[in-house]
């Protein structure tokens, strides 16, 4: 079973999976929001949500800085977008407790600093399966998060989902 640790310190979701608070997503490619956006102040540390190997660590489409971590044992990968700096390299093994990158607001169609988090099921080579579902192969990661940043269990009451995309952000703590 997939078990994820929060990749940021707080359980605060600016925009959940499926919900589309911002019209420009609909005006682009996205009929639905196929990822979770976690609140993250500029330069907040971001951690891998699980152990695995880095499949991708660089700029995507010349404006998104992205890291993809693949778990070959359970056949899934997590994708982290809008990063300021990448501290990992392709094929590097990472653990859930290792700080590997920092949050930012990299892309011309975002509204604030945050972490854009995808979960995709894969084949044994890390290729997305079911890529033709309505979400480009993404699945809702919320039910797979079992531990907070401090390794304590996440309860349903811990999830703080805003009803608006823009929120006042507080500086992060490393």
C-alpha positions as YAML, in Angstrom:
chain: A
units: angstrom
residues:
- id: 1
  name: UNK
  ca: [0.00, 0.00, 0.00]
- id: 2
  name: UNK
  ca: [1.22, 3.49, -0.84]
- id: 3
  name: UNK
  ca: [1.97, 5.58, 2.25]
- id: 4
  name: UNK
  ca: [3.05, 9.18, 1.82]
- id: 5
  name: UNK
  ca: [4.51, 11.70, 4.25]
- id: 6
  name: UNK
  ca: [3.63, 15.36, 3.79]
- id: 7
  name: UNK
  ca: [6.21, 17.06, 1.56]
- id: 8
  name: UNK
  ca: [5.81, 20.37, 3.45]
- id: 9
  name: UNK
  ca: [5.52, 21.22, 7.11]
- id: 10
  name: UNK
  ca: [1.83, 22.12, 7.30]
- id: 11
  name: UNK
  ca: [-1.30, 20.32, 6.17]
- id: 12
  name: UNK
  ca: [-2.73, 23.28, 4.31]
- id: 13
  name: UNK
  ca: [-4.19, 22.85, 0.86]
- id: 14
  name: UNK
  ca: [-4.68, 25.94, -1.29]
- id: 15
  name: UNK
  ca: [-6.51, 23.93, -3.92]
- id: 16
  name: UNK
  ca: [-7.51, 20.27, -3.62]
- id: 17
  name: UNK
  ca: [-7.61, 17.60, -6.29]
- id: 18
  name: UNK
  ca: [-10.58, 17.87, -8.71]
- id: 19
  name: UNK
  ca: [-11.63, 21.35, -7.50]
- id: 20
  name: UNK
  ca: [-10.88, 24.23, -9.87]
- id: 21
  name: UNK
  ca: [-10.90, 27.61, -8.07]
- id: 22
  name: UNK
  ca: [-9.07, 29.51, -10.81]
- id: 23
  name: UNK
  ca: [-10.63, 30.01, -14.26]
- id: 24
  name: UNK
  ca: [-7.36, 30.22, -16.15]
- id: 25
  name: UNK
  ca: [-6.78, 26.49, -15.56]
- id: 26
  name: UNK
  ca: [-10.03, 25.77, -17.38]
- id: 27
  name: UNK
  ca: [-9.05, 28.19, -20.14]
- id: 28
  name: UNK
  ca: [-5.79, 26.30, -20.66]
- id: 29
  name: UNK
  ca: [-5.76, 22.51, -20.81]
- id: 30
  name: UNK
  ca: [-7.20, 21.56, -17.47]
- id: 31
  name: UNK
  ca: [-10.86, 20.77, -17.18]
- id: 32
  name: UNK
  ca: [-10.21, 19.76, -13.56]
- id: 33
  name: UNK
  ca: [-7.41, 20.38, -11.10]
- id: 34
  name: UNK
  ca: [-5.51, 17.08, -11.24]
- id: 35
  name: UNK
  ca: [-3.07, 17.79, -8.40]
- id: 36
  name: UNK
  ca: [-2.98, 19.17, -4.87]
- id: 37
  name: UNK
  ca: [-1.56, 22.64, -4.26]
- id: 38
  name: UNK
  ca: [0.04, 22.86, -0.81]
- id: 39
  name: UNK
  ca: [0.63, 26.21, 0.83]
- id: 40
  name: UNK
  ca: [4.36, 26.92, 0.75]
- id: 41
  name: UNK
  ca: [6.16, 30.23, 1.23]
- id: 42
  name: UNK
  ca: [9.01, 31.14, -1.13]
- id: 43
  name: UNK
  ca: [12.15, 29.13, -0.16]
- id: 44
  name: UNK
  ca: [10.21, 26.75, 2.11]
- id: 45
  name: UNK
  ca: [11.93, 23.38, 2.13]
- id: 46
  name: UNK
  ca: [10.13, 20.62, 0.27]
- id: 47
  name: UNK
  ca: [10.73, 16.97, 1.13]
- id: 48
  name: UNK
  ca: [10.17, 13.82, -0.84]
- id: 49
  name: UNK
  ca: [6.88, 12.26, 0.28]
- id: 50
  name: UNK
  ca: [8.41, 8.76, 0.05]
- id: 51
  name: UNK
  ca: [11.59, 6.85, -0.66]
- id: 52
  name: UNK
  ca: [12.51, 6.31, -4.28]
- id: 53
  name: UNK
  ca: [14.75, 7.33, -7.13]
- id: 54
  name: UNK
  ca: [14.75, 10.69, -8.91]
- id: 55
  name: UNK
  ca: [13.56, 10.29, -12.51]
- id: 56
  name: UNK
  ca: [13.58, 13.98, -13.46]
- id: 57
  name: UNK
  ca: [15.12, 17.05, -11.85]
- id: 58
  name: UNK
  ca: [15.13, 20.18, -13.93]
- id: 59
  name: UNK
  ca: [13.06, 22.73, -15.82]
- id: 60
  name: UNK
  ca: [10.05, 21.44, -17.72]
- id: 61
  name: UNK
  ca: [8.82, 23.43, -20.76]
- id: 62
  name: UNK
  ca: [11.34, 26.16, -19.88]
- id: 63
  name: UNK
  ca: [9.29, 27.64, -17.08]
- id: 64
  name: UNK
  ca: [8.44, 24.95, -14.50]
- id: 65
  name: UNK
  ca: [11.15, 23.65, -12.24]
- id: 66
  name: UNK
  ca: [10.17, 20.08, -11.48]
- id: 67
  name: UNK
  ca: [11.30, 16.93, -9.67]
- id: 68
  name: UNK
  ca: [9.82, 13.44, -10.16]
- id: 69
  name: UNK
  ca: [10.46, 10.67, -7.62]
- id: 70
  name: UNK
  ca: [9.68, 7.05, -8.59]
- id: 71
  name: UNK
  ca: [8.97, 4.15, -6.22]
- id: 72
  name: UNK
  ca: [9.70, 1.00, -8.26]
- id: 73
  name: UNK
  ca: [8.50, -1.39, -5.53]
- id: 74
  name: UNK
  ca: [4.94, -0.01, -5.39]
- id: 75
  name: UNK
  ca: [4.84, 1.36, -8.97]
- id: 76
  name: UNK
  ca: [4.02, 5.00, -8.43]
- id: 77
  name: UNK
  ca: [5.68, 8.37, -8.83]
- id: 78
  name: UNK
  ca: [5.19, 11.77, -7.27]
- id: 79
  name: UNK
  ca: [5.72, 15.02, -9.13]
- id: 80
  name: UNK
  ca: [6.74, 18.31, -7.48]
- id: 81
  name: UNK
  ca: [6.33, 21.55, -9.46]
- id: 82
  name: UNK
  ca: [6.98, 25.28, -8.94]
- id: 83
  name: UNK
  ca: [10.37, 24.77, -7.31]
- id: 84
  name: UNK
  ca: [12.99, 27.47, -6.84]
- id: 85
  name: UNK
  ca: [16.04, 25.29, -6.58]
- id: 86
  name: UNK
  ca: [16.68, 21.59, -7.09]
- id: 87
  name: UNK
  ca: [19.18, 19.83, -4.83]
- id: 88
  name: UNK
  ca: [18.93, 16.35, -6.37]
- id: 89
  name: UNK
  ca: [20.07, 14.71, -9.59]
- id: 90
  name: UNK
  ca: [18.55, 12.07, -11.84]
- id: 91
  name: UNK
  ca: [18.97, 8.49, -10.50]
- id: 92
  name: UNK
  ca: [19.72, 9.73, -6.98]
- id: 93
  name: UNK
  ca: [18.00, 7.73, -4.22]
- id: 94
  name: UNK
  ca: [15.99, 9.88, -1.80]
- id: 95
  name: UNK
  ca: [14.17, 9.19, 1.46]
- id: 96
  name: UNK
  ca: [11.00, 10.74, 2.83]
- id: 97
  name: UNK
  ca: [12.93, 12.63, 5.50]
- id: 98
  name: UNK
  ca: [15.47, 14.25, 3.16]
- id: 99
  name: UNK
  ca: [15.14, 17.91, 2.19]
- id: 100
  name: UNK
  ca: [15.71, 17.94, -1.53]
- id: 101
  name: UNK
  ca: [14.31, 21.19, -2.98]
- id: 102
  name: UNK
  ca: [12.64, 24.55, -2.20]
- id: 103
  name: UNK
  ca: [9.24, 26.04, -3.02]
- id: 104
  name: UNK
  ca: [8.65, 29.01, -5.32]
- id: 105
  name: UNK
  ca: [6.19, 30.25, -7.93]
- id: 106
  name: UNK
  ca: [7.73, 29.16, -11.22]
- id: 107
  name: UNK
  ca: [5.34, 29.38, -14.13]
- id: 108
  name: UNK
  ca: [3.57, 32.24, -15.82]
- id: 109
  name: UNK
  ca: [0.09, 30.89, -14.92]
- id: 110
  name: UNK
  ca: [0.33, 30.55, -11.15]
- id: 111
  name: UNK
  ca: [-1.04, 32.92, -8.59]
- id: 112
  name: UNK
  ca: [1.21, 32.53, -5.56]
- id: 113
  name: UNK
  ca: [4.09, 30.50, -4.13]
- id: 114
  name: UNK
  ca: [3.02, 26.92, -3.48]
- id: 115
  name: UNK
  ca: [3.90, 23.28, -4.04]
- id: 116
  name: UNK
  ca: [2.06, 21.61, -6.89]
- id: 117
  name: UNK
  ca: [1.94, 17.85, -6.08]
- id: 118
  name: UNK
  ca: [0.91, 15.00, -8.40]
- id: 119
  name: UNK
  ca: [0.61, 11.26, -7.75]
- id: 120
  name: UNK
  ca: [0.63, 8.86, -10.71]
- id: 121
  name: UNK
  ca: [0.58, 5.08, -10.93]
- id: 122
  name: UNK
  ca: [3.30, 3.62, -13.19]
- id: 123
  name: UNK
  ca: [4.65, 0.55, -14.90]
- id: 124
  name: UNK
  ca: [7.98, -0.95, -13.79]
- id: 125
  name: UNK
  ca: [9.90, 1.64, -15.84]
- id: 126
  name: UNK
  ca: [8.20, 4.67, -14.27]
- id: 127
  name: UNK
  ca: [5.89, 5.37, -17.22]
- id: 128
  name: UNK
  ca: [2.45, 6.66, -16.26]
- id: 129
  name: UNK
  ca: [-0.34, 4.13, -16.64]
- id: 130
  name: UNK
  ca: [-3.93, 5.14, -17.30]
- id: 131
  name: UNK
  ca: [-2.63, 8.40, -18.80]
- id: 132
  name: UNK
  ca: [-5.86, 8.81, -20.76]
- id: 133
  name: UNK
  ca: [-8.05, 9.19, -17.68]
- id: 134
  name: UNK
  ca: [-9.55, 12.65, -17.16]
- id: 135
  name: UNK
  ca: [-6.50, 13.64, -15.07]
- id: 136
  name: UNK
  ca: [-3.48, 12.74, -17.29]
- id: 137
  name: UNK
  ca: [-3.02, 9.60, -15.20]
- id: 138
  name: UNK
  ca: [-3.08, 11.42, -11.87]
- id: 139
  name: UNK
  ca: [-4.95, 10.08, -8.87]
- id: 140
  name: UNK
  ca: [-6.06, 11.98, -5.78]
- id: 141
  name: UNK
  ca: [-3.08, 11.70, -3.38]
- id: 142
  name: UNK
  ca: [-4.94, 12.85, -0.26]
- id: 143
  name: UNK
  ca: [-5.99, 9.37, 0.89]
- id: 144
  name: UNK
  ca: [-2.36, 8.16, 0.67]
- id: 145
  name: UNK
  ca: [-0.96, 10.76, 3.07]
- id: 146
  name: UNK
  ca: [-0.62, 9.01, 6.42]
- id: 147
  name: UNK
  ca: [2.09, 11.00, 8.21]
- id: 148
  name: UNK
  ca: [2.70, 14.65, 8.92]
- id: 149
  name: UNK
  ca: [6.01, 16.39, 8.57]
- id: 150
  name: UNK
  ca: [6.90, 15.42, 12.17]
- id: 151
  name: UNK
  ca: [6.09, 11.71, 11.55]
- id: 152
  name: UNK
  ca: [2.83, 11.82, 13.55]
- id: 153
  name: UNK
  ca: [-0.28, 10.33, 11.97]
- id: 154
  name: UNK
  ca: [-2.56, 12.56, 9.89]
- id: 155
  name: UNK
  ca: [-6.20, 12.61, 10.96]
- id: 156
  name: UNK
  ca: [-9.11, 13.70, 8.78]
- id: 157
  name: UNK
  ca: [-9.54, 16.73, 11.02]
- id: 158
  name: UNK
  ca: [-5.98, 17.87, 10.22]
- id: 159
  name: UNK
  ca: [-6.74, 18.73, 6.60]
- id: 160
  name: UNK
  ca: [-7.20, 22.46, 6.14]
- id: 161
  name: UNK
  ca: [-8.68, 23.17, 2.73]
- id: 162
  name: UNK
  ca: [-9.25, 26.76, 1.78]
- id: 163
  name: UNK
  ca: [-12.32, 27.83, -0.17]
- id: 164
  name: UNK
  ca: [-10.29, 30.37, -2.13]
- id: 165
  name: UNK
  ca: [-7.02, 30.02, -3.92]
- id: 166
  name: UNK
  ca: [-5.39, 33.15, -2.53]
- id: 167
  name: UNK
  ca: [-4.41, 32.97, 1.11]
- id: 168
  name: UNK
  ca: [-2.10, 35.04, 3.26]
- id: 169
  name: UNK
  ca: [1.11, 33.03, 3.55]
- id: 170
  name: UNK
  ca: [3.30, 32.95, 6.63]
- id: 171
  name: UNK
  ca: [7.05, 32.41, 6.43]
- id: 172
  name: UNK
  ca: [7.99, 28.74, 6.63]
- id: 173
  name: UNK
  ca: [10.14, 27.13, 9.26]
- id: 174
  name: UNK
  ca: [12.93, 24.84, 8.12]
...
